[in-house]
XYZ file of C-alpha atoms in Angstrom:
563
model
C 12.708 -14.675 -41.713
C 9.818 -14.545 -39.131
C 9.139 -17.945 -38.147
C 7.431 -17.627 -35.063
C 4.753 -19.768 -33.878
C 2.563 -21.107 -31.031
C 1.571 -24.126 -30.836
C -0.266 -26.955 -28.780
C 0.402 -30.621 -27.847
C -3.199 -32.140 -27.106
C -2.838 -35.326 -24.957
C 0.115 -37.241 -24.128
C 0.072 -38.945 -27.766
C -0.641 -35.800 -29.851
C 1.385 -34.021 -31.664
C 2.510 -30.527 -32.119
C -0.089 -28.519 -33.604
C 0.013 -24.594 -35.323
C -2.266 -22.464 -33.419
C -0.941 -18.959 -34.588
C 1.583 -17.459 -36.812
C 2.640 -13.789 -38.305
C 0.479 -15.316 -41.060
C -2.716 -16.291 -39.455
C -5.135 -14.938 -37.309
C -3.804 -13.327 -33.529
C -6.709 -15.360 -31.911
C -8.058 -18.961 -31.951
C -10.179 -20.969 -30.172
C -9.981 -24.525 -29.804
C -12.375 -27.216 -28.128
C -10.274 -29.762 -26.664
C -11.161 -33.440 -26.960
C -12.656 -35.074 -24.538
C -9.999 -38.064 -24.422
C -7.712 -35.427 -23.626
C -6.256 -34.171 -20.255
C -3.167 -32.959 -21.049
C -3.099 -29.932 -23.042
C 0.930 -28.140 -23.363
C 1.340 -24.681 -25.127
C 4.346 -23.299 -26.453
C 5.984 -20.933 -28.766
C 9.185 -21.319 -31.197
C 11.096 -18.817 -33.237
C 11.983 -15.029 -33.148
C 9.754 -12.914 -30.192
C 10.476 -9.771 -31.995
C 7.930 -7.058 -31.149
C 5.329 -9.185 -29.971
C 4.833 -8.686 -26.163
C 3.054 -11.904 -24.611
C 0.704 -14.539 -25.743
C -2.279 -14.760 -23.596
C -4.437 -18.325 -23.004
C -7.126 -19.061 -20.974
C -8.195 -22.647 -20.487
C -12.659 -22.167 -20.280
C -15.659 -24.499 -18.650
C -18.629 -25.297 -20.643
C -20.066 -22.266 -18.787
C -16.839 -19.997 -20.423
C -15.818 -19.982 -16.437
C -11.622 -19.364 -16.739
C -10.224 -22.898 -15.086
C -7.245 -21.534 -15.367
C -5.201 -18.539 -16.841
C -1.530 -18.098 -18.346
C 0.859 -16.267 -20.357
C 3.585 -16.733 -23.156
C 6.951 -14.303 -23.022
C 9.832 -13.876 -24.500
C 10.960 -15.408 -21.141
C 8.402 -18.305 -20.194
C 8.172 -19.947 -23.603
C 5.772 -22.675 -22.656
C 2.940 -23.559 -20.184
C 1.133 -26.762 -19.588
C -2.297 -27.793 -17.718
C -3.284 -31.420 -16.502
C -6.962 -32.373 -15.777
C -5.807 -33.678 -12.285
C -4.630 -30.225 -11.236
C -7.839 -28.210 -12.305
C -10.740 -28.472 -10.030
C -13.086 -27.268 -12.908
C -11.992 -28.707 -15.641
C -15.260 -30.645 -17.083
C -15.468 -32.856 -20.663
C -15.966 -29.273 -22.244
C -13.251 -27.217 -21.896
C -11.867 -24.684 -24.813
C -8.997 -23.416 -24.676
C -8.020 -19.614 -25.940
C -5.250 -18.083 -27.381
C -4.699 -14.545 -28.102
C -1.190 -12.435 -29.233
C -0.677 -9.208 -28.245
C 2.329 -7.403 -30.146
C 3.650 -6.664 -33.070
C 1.699 -5.364 -36.226
C -1.482 -7.049 -35.016
C -4.797 -5.601 -35.282
C -6.105 -5.437 -31.866
C -9.874 -3.817 -33.089
C -10.042 -6.767 -35.159
C -9.899 -9.349 -32.539
C -13.362 -10.096 -32.266
C -13.907 -10.553 -36.246
C -10.849 -12.923 -37.068
C -11.542 -15.307 -34.171
C -10.608 -18.131 -35.615
C -12.340 -21.528 -34.592
C -9.449 -24.432 -34.752
C -10.269 -28.223 -34.733
C -8.152 -30.354 -33.384
C -7.232 -33.942 -35.255
C -8.481 -36.228 -33.307
C -6.617 -39.432 -32.311
C -7.368 -42.592 -30.040
C -5.226 -42.440 -27.019
C -4.174 -45.619 -25.858
C -6.232 -47.961 -22.730
C -2.963 -48.302 -20.975
C -1.512 -44.681 -20.725
C -2.404 -43.488 -16.653
C -2.301 -40.364 -14.798
C 0.815 -39.705 -13.402
C 1.077 -41.423 -9.974
C 2.065 -39.886 -6.560
C 5.939 -39.971 -6.523
C 7.218 -42.480 -3.641
C 8.786 -42.084 -0.458
C 11.441 -44.391 -0.394
C 15.201 -44.346 -0.225
C 17.296 -42.782 2.175
C 18.603 -39.479 1.355
C 21.927 -38.790 1.387
C 22.990 -35.162 2.502
C 25.500 -33.827 -0.155
C 26.437 -30.215 -0.738
C 24.831 -27.911 -3.001
C 28.591 -26.911 -4.272
C 27.773 -30.290 -6.351
C 25.324 -27.957 -8.438
C 26.417 -27.937 -12.057
C 23.844 -25.051 -13.716
C 22.775 -27.807 -15.841
C 18.630 -26.626 -14.852
C 17.779 -29.466 -18.071
C 18.721 -31.977 -15.015
C 18.232 -30.411 -12.009
C 14.086 -29.802 -13.258
C 12.785 -32.832 -14.005
C 11.469 -34.409 -10.636
C 11.761 -32.862 -6.870
C 10.799 -35.135 -3.885
C 11.033 -31.984 -1.348
C 9.205 -29.497 -3.592
C 6.383 -28.376 -1.310
C 4.418 -29.044 1.588
C 4.805 -32.067 4.352
C 1.733 -34.313 4.477
C 0.899 -37.823 5.135
C 1.918 -41.233 3.422
C 1.311 -42.042 -0.135
C -1.187 -45.038 0.888
C -3.757 -43.009 2.545
C -5.783 -39.743 1.618
C -8.014 -37.479 3.204
C -11.498 -37.084 1.940
C -12.064 -33.169 1.149
C -13.118 -30.931 4.133
C -16.002 -28.034 3.154
C -14.467 -24.752 4.590
C -17.072 -23.343 7.784
C -16.356 -19.453 7.142
C -16.087 -16.706 4.074
C -12.709 -16.387 4.561
C -11.901 -20.469 4.159
C -10.992 -22.656 1.376
C -11.072 -26.595 1.845
C -8.413 -29.111 1.382
C -6.787 -30.897 4.232
C -2.893 -29.745 3.918
C -1.301 -30.889 7.078
C -1.656 -34.509 8.125
C -2.822 -34.954 11.739
C -0.775 -36.233 14.310
C -2.189 -40.002 13.846
C -0.867 -40.162 10.240
C 2.165 -38.799 10.971
C 2.765 -41.517 13.771
C 1.504 -44.343 11.581
C 4.008 -42.971 8.717
C 7.016 -42.781 10.672
C 6.774 -46.413 12.200
C 9.373 -47.329 10.224
C 12.816 -46.958 11.063
C 12.125 -44.327 12.805
C 10.502 -42.141 10.304
C 13.401 -41.566 8.514
C 12.912 -43.600 5.471
C 8.933 -43.308 5.252
C 9.688 -38.948 5.625
C 12.162 -38.930 3.012
C 11.093 -35.852 0.533
C 8.258 -34.492 2.572
C 9.796 -31.448 2.806
C 7.828 -28.385 1.349
C 5.584 -31.163 -0.299
C 1.827 -30.338 -1.442
C -0.677 -32.142 -0.085
C -0.659 -35.915 -2.036
C -3.746 -36.065 -4.231
C -6.712 -38.136 -3.894
C -7.383 -40.957 -6.435
C -11.200 -39.867 -6.868
C -9.770 -36.252 -7.915
C -10.390 -36.974 -11.606
C -14.077 -38.340 -11.270
C -15.306 -35.873 -8.824
C -15.822 -32.210 -10.241
C -16.449 -29.290 -7.673
C -20.171 -27.867 -8.055
C -20.313 -24.330 -9.362
C -21.843 -21.521 -7.847
C -22.829 -17.971 -9.230
C -19.822 -16.960 -6.741
C -17.082 -18.209 -9.372
C -18.103 -15.599 -11.764
C -18.399 -12.587 -10.045
C -15.816 -10.872 -9.902
C -13.026 -11.149 -6.018
C -12.993 -8.865 -3.874
C -9.722 -10.418 -2.297
C -7.694 -12.818 -2.678
C -8.577 -16.427 -2.378
C -7.672 -18.595 0.110
C -3.863 -20.099 -0.357
C -0.762 -20.539 1.399
C 3.349 -20.132 0.355
C 2.482 -16.639 -0.714
C 4.548 -13.739 -0.221
C 2.972 -10.285 1.098
C 5.680 -7.368 0.476
C 4.832 -3.491 2.081
C 6.278 -1.310 -0.631
C 4.834 1.679 1.395
C 3.308 3.401 4.365
C -0.201 1.890 2.550
C 0.658 -0.295 0.613
C 1.759 -3.887 0.337
C 1.658 -6.234 -2.353
C 0.795 -10.262 -2.588
C 2.144 -12.405 -5.122
C 1.482 -15.945 -5.739
C 0.453 -18.897 -3.270
C -1.562 -22.298 -3.584
C -4.793 -22.774 -2.592
C -7.616 -25.899 -2.820
C -6.499 -28.623 -4.232
C -2.899 -28.171 -4.921
C -3.833 -25.231 -7.191
C -1.870 -22.463 -8.134
C -4.279 -19.316 -7.466
C -5.866 -17.910 -10.576
C -5.879 -14.301 -8.692
C -1.840 -14.110 -8.004
C -1.427 -10.712 -7.275
C -2.949 -8.215 -5.171
C -2.421 -4.637 -4.031
C -3.547 -4.437 -0.145
C -4.291 -0.719 0.675
C -4.107 0.047 4.405
C -5.781 2.948 4.766
C -9.108 0.823 4.409
C -8.052 -2.481 4.344
C -9.038 -3.419 0.717
C -7.288 -5.396 -1.607
C -7.132 -4.220 -5.688
C -6.148 -7.501 -8.391
C -3.162 -6.206 -9.673
C -2.292 -9.100 -12.451
C -3.420 -6.745 -15.112
C -1.728 -3.460 -13.688
C 2.010 -3.808 -14.502
C 3.263 -4.756 -17.851
C 5.966 -6.614 -19.114
C 6.926 -10.821 -18.641
C 4.712 -11.282 -15.150
C 6.700 -14.577 -13.044
C 4.662 -17.798 -13.332
C 2.529 -19.055 -11.007
C 4.967 -20.366 -7.986
C 4.880 -21.159 -4.099
C 7.986 -21.578 -2.243
C 9.600 -18.213 -3.470
C 10.488 -14.846 -1.762
C 9.683 -11.184 -2.404
C 11.790 -8.198 -1.158
C 11.504 -4.406 -1.338
C 14.243 -2.310 -2.036
C 13.394 1.218 -0.795
C 16.336 2.805 -2.501
C 15.426 1.894 -6.173
C 11.455 1.116 -5.078
C 11.626 -2.128 -7.093
C 10.432 -5.991 -5.503
C 13.014 -8.424 -6.204
C 11.122 -11.808 -6.507
C 13.348 -15.243 -6.663
C 12.794 -19.061 -6.815
C 9.851 -20.915 -5.798
C 8.470 -23.947 -7.182
C 5.486 -24.957 -9.378
C 4.326 -29.016 -9.409
C 8.103 -30.286 -11.190
C 9.094 -27.124 -12.241
C 11.290 -25.336 -10.100
C 12.641 -21.493 -10.125
C 15.944 -19.884 -10.089
C 14.582 -16.765 -12.030
C 15.213 -12.919 -10.357
C 11.820 -11.389 -12.020
C 11.573 -7.185 -10.896
C 8.708 -5.091 -10.314
C 9.168 -1.072 -10.401
C 6.822 -0.017 -8.463
C 7.208 3.397 -9.828
C 6.754 2.168 -13.536
C 4.726 -0.675 -12.109
C 6.678 -3.041 -15.344
C 8.047 -6.236 -15.050
C 11.393 -7.473 -16.261
C 13.575 -10.145 -15.967
C 17.078 -10.474 -14.695
C 19.345 -12.699 -17.251
C 21.706 -13.106 -14.308
C 25.407 -14.080 -14.546
C 26.713 -16.899 -12.090
C 25.414 -20.117 -11.126
C 22.983 -20.217 -8.239
C 20.731 -23.454 -8.334
C 16.713 -23.273 -8.559
C 15.671 -23.089 -4.465
C 12.253 -22.802 -2.713
C 11.613 -22.227 1.154
C 14.597 -20.551 1.368
C 14.970 -17.153 2.746
C 16.223 -13.554 1.360
C 17.190 -10.724 3.027
C 17.909 -6.974 1.558
C 21.018 -5.560 3.231
C 22.812 -2.548 1.827
C 21.128 -2.982 -1.554
C 21.917 -6.709 -2.481
C 20.121 -10.160 -1.831
C 21.136 -12.229 0.737
C 19.333 -16.083 -0.356
C 20.281 -18.984 2.509
C 19.262 -22.261 2.447
C 16.142 -23.648 0.612
C 15.300 -26.665 -1.073
C 17.119 -27.696 -4.291
C 16.090 -30.195 -6.914
C 18.289 -33.208 -7.850
C 18.142 -35.612 -11.109
C 16.240 -39.403 -10.656
C 16.922 -40.995 -8.715
C 18.218 -38.967 -6.091
C 15.849 -36.788 -3.510
C 16.109 -33.699 -3.076
C 18.065 -32.085 -0.476
C 18.244 -28.642 1.503
C 20.866 -26.363 0.987
C 23.025 -25.102 3.877
C 24.906 -22.339 1.309
C 24.899 -18.539 1.440
C 24.180 -16.817 -2.129
C 24.146 -13.088 -2.895
C 22.689 -11.044 -5.889
C 24.145 -7.791 -6.735
C 21.278 -6.229 -8.601
C 23.642 -3.188 -9.690
C 26.102 -5.668 -11.511
C 23.157 -8.864 -12.009
C 25.407 -11.316 -11.019
C 25.518 -13.890 -8.542
C 28.234 -14.705 -6.127
C 29.396 -16.912 -3.082
C 30.972 -15.435 0.032
C 32.961 -16.642 2.440
C 31.683 -17.341 5.177
C 33.233 -18.522 8.579
C 31.970 -19.227 11.561
C 29.456 -22.303 13.066
C 26.938 -22.445 10.491
C 23.599 -23.457 10.322
C 23.046 -27.025 8.929
C 20.865 -27.273 5.652
C 17.488 -26.586 5.875
C 14.280 -25.160 4.094
C 11.360 -23.689 5.471
C 13.087 -21.484 8.143
C 13.085 -17.882 8.474
C 15.592 -14.958 8.779
C 14.879 -11.566 9.984
C 17.825 -8.616 9.785
C 18.020 -6.721 12.637
C 20.021 -3.291 13.171
C 21.255 -3.369 9.720
C 24.101 -5.579 10.491
C 22.774 -9.061 11.224
C 20.894 -11.435 10.287
C 18.544 -14.018 12.857
C 18.039 -17.714 10.960
C 15.540 -19.599 13.172
C 14.336 -22.885 12.801
C 13.317 -24.672 9.640
C 12.863 -28.583 8.175
C 15.775 -31.264 6.560
C 13.804 -34.271 6.406
C 13.024 -35.686 8.893
C 14.351 -33.353 11.331
C 12.372 -30.058 12.306
C 14.207 -27.602 13.959
C 14.094 -24.674 16.737
C 17.812 -23.549 16.444
C 18.974 -20.016 16.268
C 22.190 -18.579 14.187
C 23.214 -15.373 13.919
C 24.946 -14.102 10.786
C 27.303 -10.811 11.085
C 27.196 -8.887 7.952
C 30.412 -6.978 9.291
C 32.237 -9.985 9.477
C 30.401 -12.627 7.473
C 30.255 -15.358 10.506
C 27.813 -17.621 11.559
C 27.811 -18.111 15.230
C 24.777 -19.935 17.540
C 22.562 -18.180 19.240
C 21.975 -19.748 23.424
C 19.077 -18.218 24.521
C 17.290 -18.603 28.250
C 13.365 -18.428 28.245
C 10.585 -20.759 26.947
C 12.229 -21.220 23.113
C 9.441 -21.713 20.162
C 9.393 -25.810 19.517
C 10.735 -27.252 16.428
C 8.640 -25.663 13.072
C 9.003 -24.821 9.798
C 6.905 -22.405 7.248
C 6.406 -19.938 9.990
C 5.857 -16.755 10.026
C 8.203 -13.590 11.023
C 8.510 -10.072 11.157
C 11.043 -7.270 12.788
C 8.689 -5.508 15.747
C 11.731 -3.235 16.820
C 15.575 -2.490 16.591
C 16.129 -5.552 19.087
C 12.761 -7.404 19.247
C 11.405 -9.637 16.434
C 7.926 -12.097 16.436
C 8.305 -15.465 15.690
C 4.717 -16.989 14.959
C 2.616 -20.013 14.093
C 4.600 -22.737 11.577
C 4.564 -26.684 10.788
C 6.360 -29.325 13.117
C 5.705 -32.481 10.950
C 2.517 -33.344 12.471
C 0.104 -29.686 13.096
C -0.030 -26.628 12.282
C 0.786 -24.321 15.109
C -0.673 -20.890 16.449
C 1.819 -19.798 19.354
C 3.324 -16.601 19.601
C 6.572 -15.816 20.765
C 9.180 -12.838 20.805
C 12.962 -12.922 20.671
C 15.245 -10.151 22.192
C 18.982 -9.703 20.468
C 19.947 -7.932 23.725
C 18.650 -10.210 26.190
C 19.014 -13.345 23.855
C 15.864 -14.207 25.517
C 12.352 -15.679 24.389
C 8.942 -14.483 25.389
C 5.636 -16.707 24.566
C 2.969 -14.208 24.134
C -0.878 -14.955 23.908
C -2.596 -13.672 21.873
C -6.518 -14.176 20.584
C -6.184 -12.430 17.026
C -3.504 -15.362 16.488
C -5.326 -18.368 17.863
C -6.084 -19.976 15.167
C -3.094 -22.653 13.629
C -1.450 -21.526 10.516
C 1.224 -22.504 8.274
C 2.539 -21.074 5.197
C 1.422 -17.752 5.950
C 2.890 -14.046 5.390
C 3.234 -11.603 7.989
C 4.551 -8.249 7.852
C 4.216 -4.813 9.987
C 3.586 -1.659 8.012
C 3.433 1.728 9.370
C 0.119 3.826 9.065
C -1.475 6.738 10.231
C -4.148 5.171 11.949
C -5.341 1.934 12.271
C -9.175 0.961 12.655
C -8.451 -1.906 15.418
C -6.645 0.619 18.061
C -8.888 1.786 20.765
C -9.961 5.136 20.902
C -8.077 6.114 23.080
C -5.013 4.964 21.177
C -5.938 7.148 18.333
C -6.098 9.929 19.971
C -2.710 9.280 21.663
C -1.055 8.712 18.086
C -2.829 11.510 16.556
C -1.816 13.823 19.799
C 1.856 13.527 19.309
C 1.963 13.069 15.353
C 3.448 9.869 15.328
C 1.862 6.989 13.009
C 1.206 3.676 14.179
C 2.767 0.472 13.475
C 1.083 -2.635 12.787
C 0.923 -6.294 12.371
C -0.401 -7.787 9.082
C -1.235 -12.002 8.704
C -2.089 -12.645 5.916
C -3.496 -16.912 4.113
C -2.079 -20.040 5.356
C -3.267 -23.476 6.139
C -4.222 -25.397 8.978
C -5.011 -28.976 10.505
C -8.846 -28.711 9.313
C -8.108 -28.802 5.354
C -8.769 -25.146 5.869
C -7.333 -22.171 3.765
C -6.898 -18.605 5.015
C -7.944 -15.269 2.984
C -8.542 -13.232 6.147
C -6.308 -10.324 7.261
C -5.549 -10.742 10.660
C -4.084 -6.751 12.135
C -2.863 -6.709 15.871
C -1.205 -3.169 17.023
C 2.951 -3.519 17.212
C 2.509 -1.122 20.584
C 0.098 -4.552 21.853
C 2.656 -6.723 21.508
C 5.685 -4.844 22.897
C 4.230 -3.646 25.789
């Protein structure tokens, strides 16, 4: 018996109402009552040959507020008025079912106008308030995780980016340029100093690892002014932080996820970058299959042997992920892995590829109330061939629990872990994991080392050198740049005008290109004469101290960095 159906719940007091079913229309339009501030959409029953359910929430001018998708792997979506910047009192929900025996050509003729059953909400019901940053966190081993996702996905205190206290909010600042999106992302030094005035800050800053900006109480009342640019198609990604940028060949990189202004998850979550002319192509609809749900703090890494991108973990508001999504870049099809073995939901972890396996270290993991979230010091390995997670036996001097750190694979035998955050401490230490011996060791370095930081960018420049740029030190976003030499264990600080803007939560990658327009003519001629490719450092996105999220793409010659 086919009992597949799609239901919606309108408001906290609403009851589930059936919108779609096997015996009805494949497309429904619903006018959301003005008194409703929350909408939940979910499916029930066997999916069969059905592919997905497309959901679109529009404002009065039919401008999309947010777009989502139900799939056999992601059977629930939710929206809240205070999370959507363009939510008005005339919101329409459009739900369309794809797949099965539906007649797609008749969608426009069979659209069903659904009337929501009215109810009177209680005046005492208030929107959820910002979580209090109280309670001293007990450091526990992540081994306490018992695999019960129903418990660990209820609440998170270290879910997103670090910002100021709950008592003080910051007004939205308008962006100064076309490549910035305004919203206070990181606190000023004064706010953080005030926050740390009690017990050296140990109690006041509990649970701020990875926290997104605390929302203003006036957010529900304010509405973003609509401009003609909102309806125009985007020519490039919107400003964001917490995304991933993953190179897949010499001319192509894939951007996935991220969060932009007003804590909103980007409505343009996937882009393809072509480095031949530095152009962007919206890629959300290019790939088939169940796409990953919007998220930040995830990792995406490319396996050149199988030509697949592996996306793991991350978080979205109070929801945490430990799923593995794979994008086959040859067939452009998403698949979700049903892996064996236990791995907790993690965000702001590091993920490295070694001999076809994913090495995941650290990150933030949720714990049930009343415990605040914790940072991990565990190493997990995912074997794509067996679709299994396992914990290897690791010896030596292990790094302390942390999140927002970086990890660089050097010479295909070592992983260097730098920095990170574990409330209320920010780190600038370095550890090396010998992949042959599976042994950690602390790295003693010389030269001026980077100051303590998290959410910085890192990239491998050569067999012996990698770069660290920017990040967040608990007070401010940073703009400095350092290179580490693994042969001499020494740091060198660089002064780069191209990277002079403070950024945190940004993406840094290196790519090999035949020639790049930012090089001088002399450099281009030399590369063409010797028949070599040029390597380029690309920096995208991130947020700064002034409330800006960046959508610009900065490029620097790797040769210039190493000279």
